[in-house]
Coordinates of C-alpha atoms in Angstrom, one line a residue:
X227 CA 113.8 78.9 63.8
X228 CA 112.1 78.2 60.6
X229 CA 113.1 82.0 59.5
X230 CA 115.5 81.5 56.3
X231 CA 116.5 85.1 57.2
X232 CA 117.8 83.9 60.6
X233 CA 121.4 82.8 60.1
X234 CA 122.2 82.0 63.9
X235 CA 120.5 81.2 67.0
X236 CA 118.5 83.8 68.3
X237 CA 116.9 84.5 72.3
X238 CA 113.9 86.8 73.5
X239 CA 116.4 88.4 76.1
X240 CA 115.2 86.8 79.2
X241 CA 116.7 83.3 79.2
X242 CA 119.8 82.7 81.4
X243 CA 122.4 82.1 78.7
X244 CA 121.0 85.0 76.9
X245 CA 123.6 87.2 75.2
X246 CA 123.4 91.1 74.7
X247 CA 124.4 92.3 71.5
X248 CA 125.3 88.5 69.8
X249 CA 121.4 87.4 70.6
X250 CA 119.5 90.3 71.2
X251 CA 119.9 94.4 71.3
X252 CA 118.4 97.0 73.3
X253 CA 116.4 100.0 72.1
X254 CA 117.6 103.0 70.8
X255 CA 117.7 106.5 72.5
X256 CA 119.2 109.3 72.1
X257 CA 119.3 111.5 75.1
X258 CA 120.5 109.4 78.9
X259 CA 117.9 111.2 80.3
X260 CA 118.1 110.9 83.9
X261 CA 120.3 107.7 83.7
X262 CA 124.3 107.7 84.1
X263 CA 124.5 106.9 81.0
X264 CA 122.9 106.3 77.4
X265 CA 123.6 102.1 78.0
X266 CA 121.5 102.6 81.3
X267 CA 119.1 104.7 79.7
X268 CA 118.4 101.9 77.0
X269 CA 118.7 99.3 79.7
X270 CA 115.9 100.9 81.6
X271 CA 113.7 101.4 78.6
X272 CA 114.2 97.6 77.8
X273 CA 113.4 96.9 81.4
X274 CA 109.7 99.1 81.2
X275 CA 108.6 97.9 77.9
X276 CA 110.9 95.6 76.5
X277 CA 111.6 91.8 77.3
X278 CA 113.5 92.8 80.2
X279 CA 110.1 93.1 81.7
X280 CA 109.1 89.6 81.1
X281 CA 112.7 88.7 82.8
X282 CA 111.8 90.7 85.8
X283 CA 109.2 88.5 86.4
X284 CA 110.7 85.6 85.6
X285 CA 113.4 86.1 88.2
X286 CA 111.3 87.2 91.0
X287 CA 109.1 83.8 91.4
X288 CA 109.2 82.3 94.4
X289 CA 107.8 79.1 95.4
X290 CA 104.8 79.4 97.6
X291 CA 103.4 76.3 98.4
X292 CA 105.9 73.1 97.8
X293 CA 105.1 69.1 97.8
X294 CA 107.7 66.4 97.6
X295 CA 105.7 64.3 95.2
X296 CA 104.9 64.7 91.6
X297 CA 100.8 64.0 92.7
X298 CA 100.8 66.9 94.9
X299 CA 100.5 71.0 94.6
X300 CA 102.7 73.6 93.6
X301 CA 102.3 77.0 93.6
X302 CA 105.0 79.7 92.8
X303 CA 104.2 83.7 92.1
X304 CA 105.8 86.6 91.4
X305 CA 107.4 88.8 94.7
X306 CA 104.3 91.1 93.7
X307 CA 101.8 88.4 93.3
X308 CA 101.5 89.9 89.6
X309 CA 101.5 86.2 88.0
X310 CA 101.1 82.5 89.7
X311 CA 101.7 79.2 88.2
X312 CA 100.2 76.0 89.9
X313 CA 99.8 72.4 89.8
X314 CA 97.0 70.3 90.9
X315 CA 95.2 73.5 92.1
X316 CA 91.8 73.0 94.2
X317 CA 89.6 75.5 93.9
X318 CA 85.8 74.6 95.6
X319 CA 82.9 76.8 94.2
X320 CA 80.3 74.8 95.9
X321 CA 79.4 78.4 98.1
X322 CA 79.7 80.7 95.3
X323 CA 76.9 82.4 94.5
X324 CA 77.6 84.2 90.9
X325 CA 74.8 86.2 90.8
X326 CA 74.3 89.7 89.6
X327 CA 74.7 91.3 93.4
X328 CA 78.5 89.7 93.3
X329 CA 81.0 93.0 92.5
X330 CA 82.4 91.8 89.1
X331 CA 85.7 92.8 90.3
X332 CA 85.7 91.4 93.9
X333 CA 89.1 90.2 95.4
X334 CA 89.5 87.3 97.7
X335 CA 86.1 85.9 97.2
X336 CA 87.1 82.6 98.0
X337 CA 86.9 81.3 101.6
X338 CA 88.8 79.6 103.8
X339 CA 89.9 76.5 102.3
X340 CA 88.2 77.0 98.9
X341 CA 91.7 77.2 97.3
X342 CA 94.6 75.3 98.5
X343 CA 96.5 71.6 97.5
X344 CA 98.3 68.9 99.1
X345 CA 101.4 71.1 99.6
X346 CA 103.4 73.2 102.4
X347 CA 102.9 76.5 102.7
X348 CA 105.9 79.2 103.0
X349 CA 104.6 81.0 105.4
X350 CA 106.6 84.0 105.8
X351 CA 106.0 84.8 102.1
X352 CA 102.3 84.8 102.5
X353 CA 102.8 87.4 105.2
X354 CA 104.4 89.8 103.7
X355 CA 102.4 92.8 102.7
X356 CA 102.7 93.8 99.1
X357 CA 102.6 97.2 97.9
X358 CA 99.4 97.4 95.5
X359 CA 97.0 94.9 95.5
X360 CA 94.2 96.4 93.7
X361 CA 91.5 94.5 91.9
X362 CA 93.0 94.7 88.1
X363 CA 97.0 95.3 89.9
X364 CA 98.0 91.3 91.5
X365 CA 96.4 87.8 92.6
X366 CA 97.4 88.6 96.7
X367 CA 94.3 88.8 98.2
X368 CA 92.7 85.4 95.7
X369 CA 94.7 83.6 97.7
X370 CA 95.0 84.3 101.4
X371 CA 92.7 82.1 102.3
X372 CA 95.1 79.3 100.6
X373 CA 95.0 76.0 102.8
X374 CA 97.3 72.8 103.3
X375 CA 95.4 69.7 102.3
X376 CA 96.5 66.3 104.1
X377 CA 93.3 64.6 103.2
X378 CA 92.3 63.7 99.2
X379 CA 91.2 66.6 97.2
X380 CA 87.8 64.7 96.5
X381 CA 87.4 66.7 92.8
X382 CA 84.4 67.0 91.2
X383 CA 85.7 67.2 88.0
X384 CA 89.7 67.7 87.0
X385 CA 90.7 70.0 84.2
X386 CA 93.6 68.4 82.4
X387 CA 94.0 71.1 79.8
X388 CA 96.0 73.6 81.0
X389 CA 94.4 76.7 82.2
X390 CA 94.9 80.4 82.0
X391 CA 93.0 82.9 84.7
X392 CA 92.6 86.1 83.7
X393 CA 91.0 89.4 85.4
X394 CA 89.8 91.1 82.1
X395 CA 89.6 95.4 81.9
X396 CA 86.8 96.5 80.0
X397 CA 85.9 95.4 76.8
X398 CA 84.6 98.5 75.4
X399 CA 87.7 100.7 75.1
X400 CA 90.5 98.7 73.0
X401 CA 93.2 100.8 74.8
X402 CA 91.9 99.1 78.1
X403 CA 91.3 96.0 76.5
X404 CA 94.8 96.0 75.1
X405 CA 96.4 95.6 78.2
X406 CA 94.8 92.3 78.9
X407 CA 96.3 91.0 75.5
X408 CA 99.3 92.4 76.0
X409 CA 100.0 90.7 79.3
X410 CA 98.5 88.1 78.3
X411 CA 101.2 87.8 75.6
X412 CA 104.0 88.6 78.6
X413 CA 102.2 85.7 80.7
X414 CA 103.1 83.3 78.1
X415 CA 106.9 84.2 77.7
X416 CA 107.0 83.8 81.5
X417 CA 105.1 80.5 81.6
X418 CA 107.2 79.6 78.3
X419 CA 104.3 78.0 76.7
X420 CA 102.5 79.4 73.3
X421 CA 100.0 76.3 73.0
X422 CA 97.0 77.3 71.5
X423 CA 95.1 73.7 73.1
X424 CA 94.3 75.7 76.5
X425 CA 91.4 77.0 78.3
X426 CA 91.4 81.0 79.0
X427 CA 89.7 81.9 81.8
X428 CA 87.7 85.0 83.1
X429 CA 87.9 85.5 86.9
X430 CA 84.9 86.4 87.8
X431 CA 82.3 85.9 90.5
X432 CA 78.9 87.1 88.8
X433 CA 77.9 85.4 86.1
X434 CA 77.4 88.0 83.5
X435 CA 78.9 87.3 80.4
X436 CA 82.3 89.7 79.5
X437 CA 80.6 92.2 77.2
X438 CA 83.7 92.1 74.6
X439 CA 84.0 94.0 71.5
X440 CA 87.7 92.7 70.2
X441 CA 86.4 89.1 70.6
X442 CA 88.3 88.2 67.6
X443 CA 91.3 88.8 69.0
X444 CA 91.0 85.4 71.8
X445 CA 92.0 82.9 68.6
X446 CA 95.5 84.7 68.8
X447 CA 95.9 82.8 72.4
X448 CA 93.6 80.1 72.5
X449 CA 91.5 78.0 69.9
X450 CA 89.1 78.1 72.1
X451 CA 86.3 80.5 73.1
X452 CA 87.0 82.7 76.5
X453 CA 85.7 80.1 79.6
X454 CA 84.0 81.9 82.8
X455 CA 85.0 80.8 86.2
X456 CA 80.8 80.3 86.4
X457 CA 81.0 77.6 84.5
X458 CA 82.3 75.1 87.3
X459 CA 79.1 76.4 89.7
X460 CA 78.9 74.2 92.4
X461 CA 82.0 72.2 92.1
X462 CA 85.3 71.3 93.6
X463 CA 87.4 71.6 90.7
X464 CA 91.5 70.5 90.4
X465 CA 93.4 72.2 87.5
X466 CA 96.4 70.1 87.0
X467 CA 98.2 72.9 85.1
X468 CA 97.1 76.6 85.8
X469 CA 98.5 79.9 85.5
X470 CA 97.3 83.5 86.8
X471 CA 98.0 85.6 84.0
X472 CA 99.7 89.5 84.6
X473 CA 96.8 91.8 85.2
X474 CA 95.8 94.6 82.8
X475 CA 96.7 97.7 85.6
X476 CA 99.5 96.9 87.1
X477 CA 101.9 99.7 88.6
X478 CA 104.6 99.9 86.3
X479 CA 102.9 97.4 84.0
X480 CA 102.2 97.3 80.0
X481 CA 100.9 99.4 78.9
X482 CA 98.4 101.0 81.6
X483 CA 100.2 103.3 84.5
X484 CA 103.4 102.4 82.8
X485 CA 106.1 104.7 83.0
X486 CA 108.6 105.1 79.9
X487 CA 112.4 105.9 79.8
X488 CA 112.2 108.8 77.8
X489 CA 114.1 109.7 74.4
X490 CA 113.8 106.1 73.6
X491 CA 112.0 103.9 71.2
X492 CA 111.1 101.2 69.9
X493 CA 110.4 97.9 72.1
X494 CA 110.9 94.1 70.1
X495 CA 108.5 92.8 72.5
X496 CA 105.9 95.1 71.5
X497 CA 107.6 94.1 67.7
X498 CA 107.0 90.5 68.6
X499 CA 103.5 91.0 70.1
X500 CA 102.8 92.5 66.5
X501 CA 104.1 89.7 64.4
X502 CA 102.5 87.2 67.2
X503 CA 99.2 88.7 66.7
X504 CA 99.3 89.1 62.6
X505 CA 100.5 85.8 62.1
X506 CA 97.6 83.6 64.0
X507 CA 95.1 86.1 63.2
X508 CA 95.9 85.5 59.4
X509 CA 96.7 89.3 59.0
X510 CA 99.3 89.7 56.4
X511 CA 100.8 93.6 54.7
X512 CA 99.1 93.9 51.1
X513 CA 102.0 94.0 47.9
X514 CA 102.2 98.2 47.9
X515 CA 104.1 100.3 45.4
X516 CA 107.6 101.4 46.9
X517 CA 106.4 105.3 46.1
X518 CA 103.4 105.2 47.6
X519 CA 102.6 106.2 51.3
X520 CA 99.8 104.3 52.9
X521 CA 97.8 106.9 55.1
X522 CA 95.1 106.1 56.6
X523 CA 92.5 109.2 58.7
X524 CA 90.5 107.6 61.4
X525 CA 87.5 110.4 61.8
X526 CA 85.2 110.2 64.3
X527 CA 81.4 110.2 64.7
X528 CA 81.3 110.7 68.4
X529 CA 80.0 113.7 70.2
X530 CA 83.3 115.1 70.8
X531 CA 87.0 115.2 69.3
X532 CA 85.7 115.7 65.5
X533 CA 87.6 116.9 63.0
X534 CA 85.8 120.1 61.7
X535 CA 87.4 120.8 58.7
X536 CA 88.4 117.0 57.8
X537 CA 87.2 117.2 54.5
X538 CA 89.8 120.1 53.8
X539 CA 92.3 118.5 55.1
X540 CA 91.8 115.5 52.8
X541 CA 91.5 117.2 50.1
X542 CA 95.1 118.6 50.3
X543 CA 96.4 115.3 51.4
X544 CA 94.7 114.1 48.0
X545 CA 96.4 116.4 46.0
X546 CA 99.8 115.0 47.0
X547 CA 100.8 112.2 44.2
X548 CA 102.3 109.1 46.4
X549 CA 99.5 110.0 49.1
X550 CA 97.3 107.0 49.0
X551 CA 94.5 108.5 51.5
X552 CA 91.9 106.0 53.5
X553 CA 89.4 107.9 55.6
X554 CA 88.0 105.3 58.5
X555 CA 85.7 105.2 60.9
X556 CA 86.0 102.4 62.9
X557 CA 82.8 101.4 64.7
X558 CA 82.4 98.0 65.4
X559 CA 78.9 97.3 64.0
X560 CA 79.8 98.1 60.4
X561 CA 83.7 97.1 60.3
X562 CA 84.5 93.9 62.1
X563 CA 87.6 94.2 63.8
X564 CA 89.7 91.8 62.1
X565 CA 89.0 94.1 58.9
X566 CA 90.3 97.2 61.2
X567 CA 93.4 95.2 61.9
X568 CA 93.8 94.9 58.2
X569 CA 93.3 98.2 57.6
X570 CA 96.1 99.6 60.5
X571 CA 98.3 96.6 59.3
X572 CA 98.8 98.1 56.2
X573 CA 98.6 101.8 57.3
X574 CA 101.8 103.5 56.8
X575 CA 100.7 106.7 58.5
X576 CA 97.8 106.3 61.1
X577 CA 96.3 110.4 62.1
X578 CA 93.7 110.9 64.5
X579 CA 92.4 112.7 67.6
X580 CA 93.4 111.8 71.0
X581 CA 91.3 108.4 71.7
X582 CA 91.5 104.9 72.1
X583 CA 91.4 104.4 68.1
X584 CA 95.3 105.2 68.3
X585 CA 96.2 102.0 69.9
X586 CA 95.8 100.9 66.3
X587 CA 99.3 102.1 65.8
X588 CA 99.8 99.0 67.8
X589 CA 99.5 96.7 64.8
X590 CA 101.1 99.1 62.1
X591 CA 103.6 97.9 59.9
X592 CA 107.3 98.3 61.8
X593 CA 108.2 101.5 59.4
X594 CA 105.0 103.0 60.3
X595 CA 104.2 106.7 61.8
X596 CA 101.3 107.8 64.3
X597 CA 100.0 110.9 64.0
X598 CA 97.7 112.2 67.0
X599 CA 96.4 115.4 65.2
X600 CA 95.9 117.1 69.3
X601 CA 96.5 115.2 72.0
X602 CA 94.1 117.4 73.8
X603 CA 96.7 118.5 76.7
X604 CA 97.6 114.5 77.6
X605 CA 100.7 114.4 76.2
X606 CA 102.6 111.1 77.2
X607 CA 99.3 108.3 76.6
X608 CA 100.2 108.0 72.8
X609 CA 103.6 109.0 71.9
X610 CA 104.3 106.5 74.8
X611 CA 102.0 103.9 72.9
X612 CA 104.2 104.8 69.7
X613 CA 107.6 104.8 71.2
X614 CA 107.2 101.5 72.7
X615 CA 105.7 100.1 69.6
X616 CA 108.5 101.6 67.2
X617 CA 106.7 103.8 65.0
X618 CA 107.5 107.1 64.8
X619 CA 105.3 110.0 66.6
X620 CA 104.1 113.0 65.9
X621 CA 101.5 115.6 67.2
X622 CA 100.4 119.0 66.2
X623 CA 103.2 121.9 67.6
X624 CA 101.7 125.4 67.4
X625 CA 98.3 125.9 69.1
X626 CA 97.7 129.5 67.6
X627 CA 97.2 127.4 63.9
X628 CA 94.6 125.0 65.8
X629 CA 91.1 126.3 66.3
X630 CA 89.1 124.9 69.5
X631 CA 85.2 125.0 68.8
X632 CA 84.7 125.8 72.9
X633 CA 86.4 125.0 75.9
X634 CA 84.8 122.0 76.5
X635 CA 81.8 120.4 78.5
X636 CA 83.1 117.2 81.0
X637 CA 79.9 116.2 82.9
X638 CA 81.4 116.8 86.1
X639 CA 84.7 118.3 85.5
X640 CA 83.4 121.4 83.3
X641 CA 86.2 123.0 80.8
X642 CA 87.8 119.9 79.2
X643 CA 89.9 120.2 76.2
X644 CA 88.7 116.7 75.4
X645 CA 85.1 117.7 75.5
X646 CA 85.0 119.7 72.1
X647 CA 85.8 119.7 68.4
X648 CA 89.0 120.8 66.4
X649 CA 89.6 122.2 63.1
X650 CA 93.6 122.6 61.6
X651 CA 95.3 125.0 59.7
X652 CA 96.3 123.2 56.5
X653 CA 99.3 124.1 55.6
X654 CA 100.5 122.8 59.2
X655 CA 99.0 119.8 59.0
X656 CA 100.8 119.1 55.7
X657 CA 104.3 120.4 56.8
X658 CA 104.1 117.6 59.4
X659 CA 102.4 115.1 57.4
X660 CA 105.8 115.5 55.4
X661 CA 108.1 114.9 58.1
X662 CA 105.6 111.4 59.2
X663 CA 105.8 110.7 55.0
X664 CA 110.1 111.4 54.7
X665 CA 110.1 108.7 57.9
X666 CA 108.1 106.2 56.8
X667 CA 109.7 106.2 52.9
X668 CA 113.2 105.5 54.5
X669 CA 112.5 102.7 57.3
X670 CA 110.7 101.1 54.9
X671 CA 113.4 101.2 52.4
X672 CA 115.7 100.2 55.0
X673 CA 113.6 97.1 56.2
X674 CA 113.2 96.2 52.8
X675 CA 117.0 96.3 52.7
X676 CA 117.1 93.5 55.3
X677 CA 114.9 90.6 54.2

């Protein structure tokens, strides 16, 4: 609201009084696809990726467990159990162990009567079966064992600060770790709440620490540091104010096992989740000269999915005038990851192999371009990635000017494209580093345009 470029009131796309077209617009495709129509195409894409996914969920909550006074419980989730939202929640850990032998990833580790409030139960809803209920896909099975309390909840200690429980993916691979951020983000719109004053917590019943390499990521969400469910050992704690946040591997979720209307592009939730993320990370886009194209190479010192002949193919990118070339390697024990963000932030042109590295395109500037050098035969991961995030994609096209070092060694699965090294023919790789290069010059120009 404090935009001075904002003339009129503007909506995410979810609320009720919500207007398409005066308050919000859909993506733009250019093939229907397999939809009637190009409107339903761009409907279906906003749906997936967009904030019609947040309104899906939105709509779908259904009160749970219901109390007639303003002291007692409430609990409503999602038709899935994908997300929950509760009130006065009990939750006794008094039997909980959290040791090493717990599985990190147990479901429905609470007994009977460990969870529950001074509410009544819909029954009929906590019957029905849902259809996944993995350990990273819904919150079903954490609360089965949900009781009716007549008698005082008898807390050990009360949380008054609300509360966000999360079931965290790993926190080695940022394309894993991404999801949780991302629905985290999503969890908020639903919850409708962007305080920074709460406590994020990891569901877990060991008490190992969450080994987490984009730590500096949690002050985006919390000005706090990430809480463990260990913490309350041997206590019946009440949350007055709790929420179960979207899980990272959903079905049909963001951004893992999601499935993408295709010949679409371009998501403003995924644009918001970029400006939410730059803004309270302090991540701002340096002052650049309007001729110059950012591009940024992100090599690799792994084992596998090098670039042979990288130092060739910088050289030619060098000898182009507005090419600005950065060559990166982004391991986390010599280039903190708030630098990294600052680096992709002002990346015109991200190139790389296939590999988590190119969720960085994830916090490029909105005119920006991906390019996955090989996808190494999985096709959809990134230019998905891209297309939702609005930057344009591109990938190498002829495989007789790409040269394979072997055909690859997976431990288990044998010949794996992924399991080798690459070198490019140059004068491909520059023919489509012109294409990303002609893109990028004219969004930019034509954001610039706008503000």
């Amino acid at each position: 609201k404090d935009n001075k470029h904002c003339t009129t009131p503007k909506c995410w796309g979810y609320e009720k009084n919500c207007v398409e077209g005066k308050d919000f617009h859909l993506p733009s495709c250019t093939d229907k696809g397999y939809s009637r129509n190009l409107d339903d195409q761009r409907r279906l894409f906003w749906q997936q990726a967009g904030f019609g996914y947040v309104k899906k969920f939105i709509e779908s909550l259904h009160t749970v467990c219901a109390s007639e006074t303003n002291s007692g419980t409430s609990l409503k989730c999602t038709e899935g159990w994908e997300y929950c939202r509760a009130k006065n929640l009990y939750i006794d850990l008094r039997n909980q162990k959290f040791d090493d032998t717990s599985n990190k990833y147990a479901k429905g580790f609470l007994k009977h009567s460990e969870i529950g409030g001074k509410c009544i139960i819909d029954n009929d809803f906590m019957l029905k079966e849902v259809r996944f209920d993995g350990e990273l896909n819904a919150w079903k099975a954490d609360f089965l064992n949900f009781g009716e309390m007549t008698a005082s909840m008898n807390c050990d200690v009360t949380i008054t600060q609300p509360t966000i429980f999360m079931k965290l993916d790993s926190g080695f691979n940022l394309y894993h770790h991404f999801c949780d951020f991302v629905n985290l983000y999503a969890s908020q719109h639903i919850n409708g709440s962007f305080n920074e004053d709460i406590n994020i917590v990891h569901w877990d019943p060991t008490n190992s620490n969450y080994f987490d390499l984009f730590e500096d990521v949690w002050p985006a969400f919390s000005k706090h540091p990430l809480s463990y469910l260990s913490k309350y050992k041997g206590k019946r704690v009440c949350f007055q104010d709790a929420i179960f946040s979207l899980p990272p591997r959903m079905p049909y979720g963001l951004f893992y096992n999601m499935p993408v209307a295709l010949h679409c592009h371009g998501s403003t939730f995924f644009e918001a989740f970029n400006e939410h993320l730059m803004d309270r990370l302090g991540i701002s886009q340096d002052q650049f000269d309007e001729d110059i194209v950012r591009v940024t190479l992100l090599t690799r010192s792994t084992q596998y999915r090098r670039i042979l002949n990288r130092d060739e193919l910088v050289g030619a990118m060098k000898r182009v005038k507005i090419l600005n070339v950065t060559v990166v390697d982004y391991k986390y024990r010599e280039m903190p990851f708030l630098e990294q963000l600052k680096r992709s932030h002002n990346s015109d042109i991200l190139i790389g192999m296939h590999g988590a590295g190119l969720t960085h395109s994830l916090f490029q500037p909105h005119w920006g371009a991906l390019f996955e050098l090989y996808n190494t035969e999985d096709p959809d991961c990134y230019r998905d990635l891209a297309n939702i995030r609005g930057v344009e994609y591109f990938t190498w096209e002829n495989k007789e000017l790409l040269f394979q070092q072997d055909k690859g060694h997976h431990p288990t699965l044998g010949e794996h494209p992924k399991f080798t090294n690459y070198a490019f023919n140059v004068d491909e790789f520059m023919r489509i580093l012109g294409k990303a290069v002609k893109g990028v010059l004219k969004r930019r120009q034509e954001r610039t345009e706008i503000y």
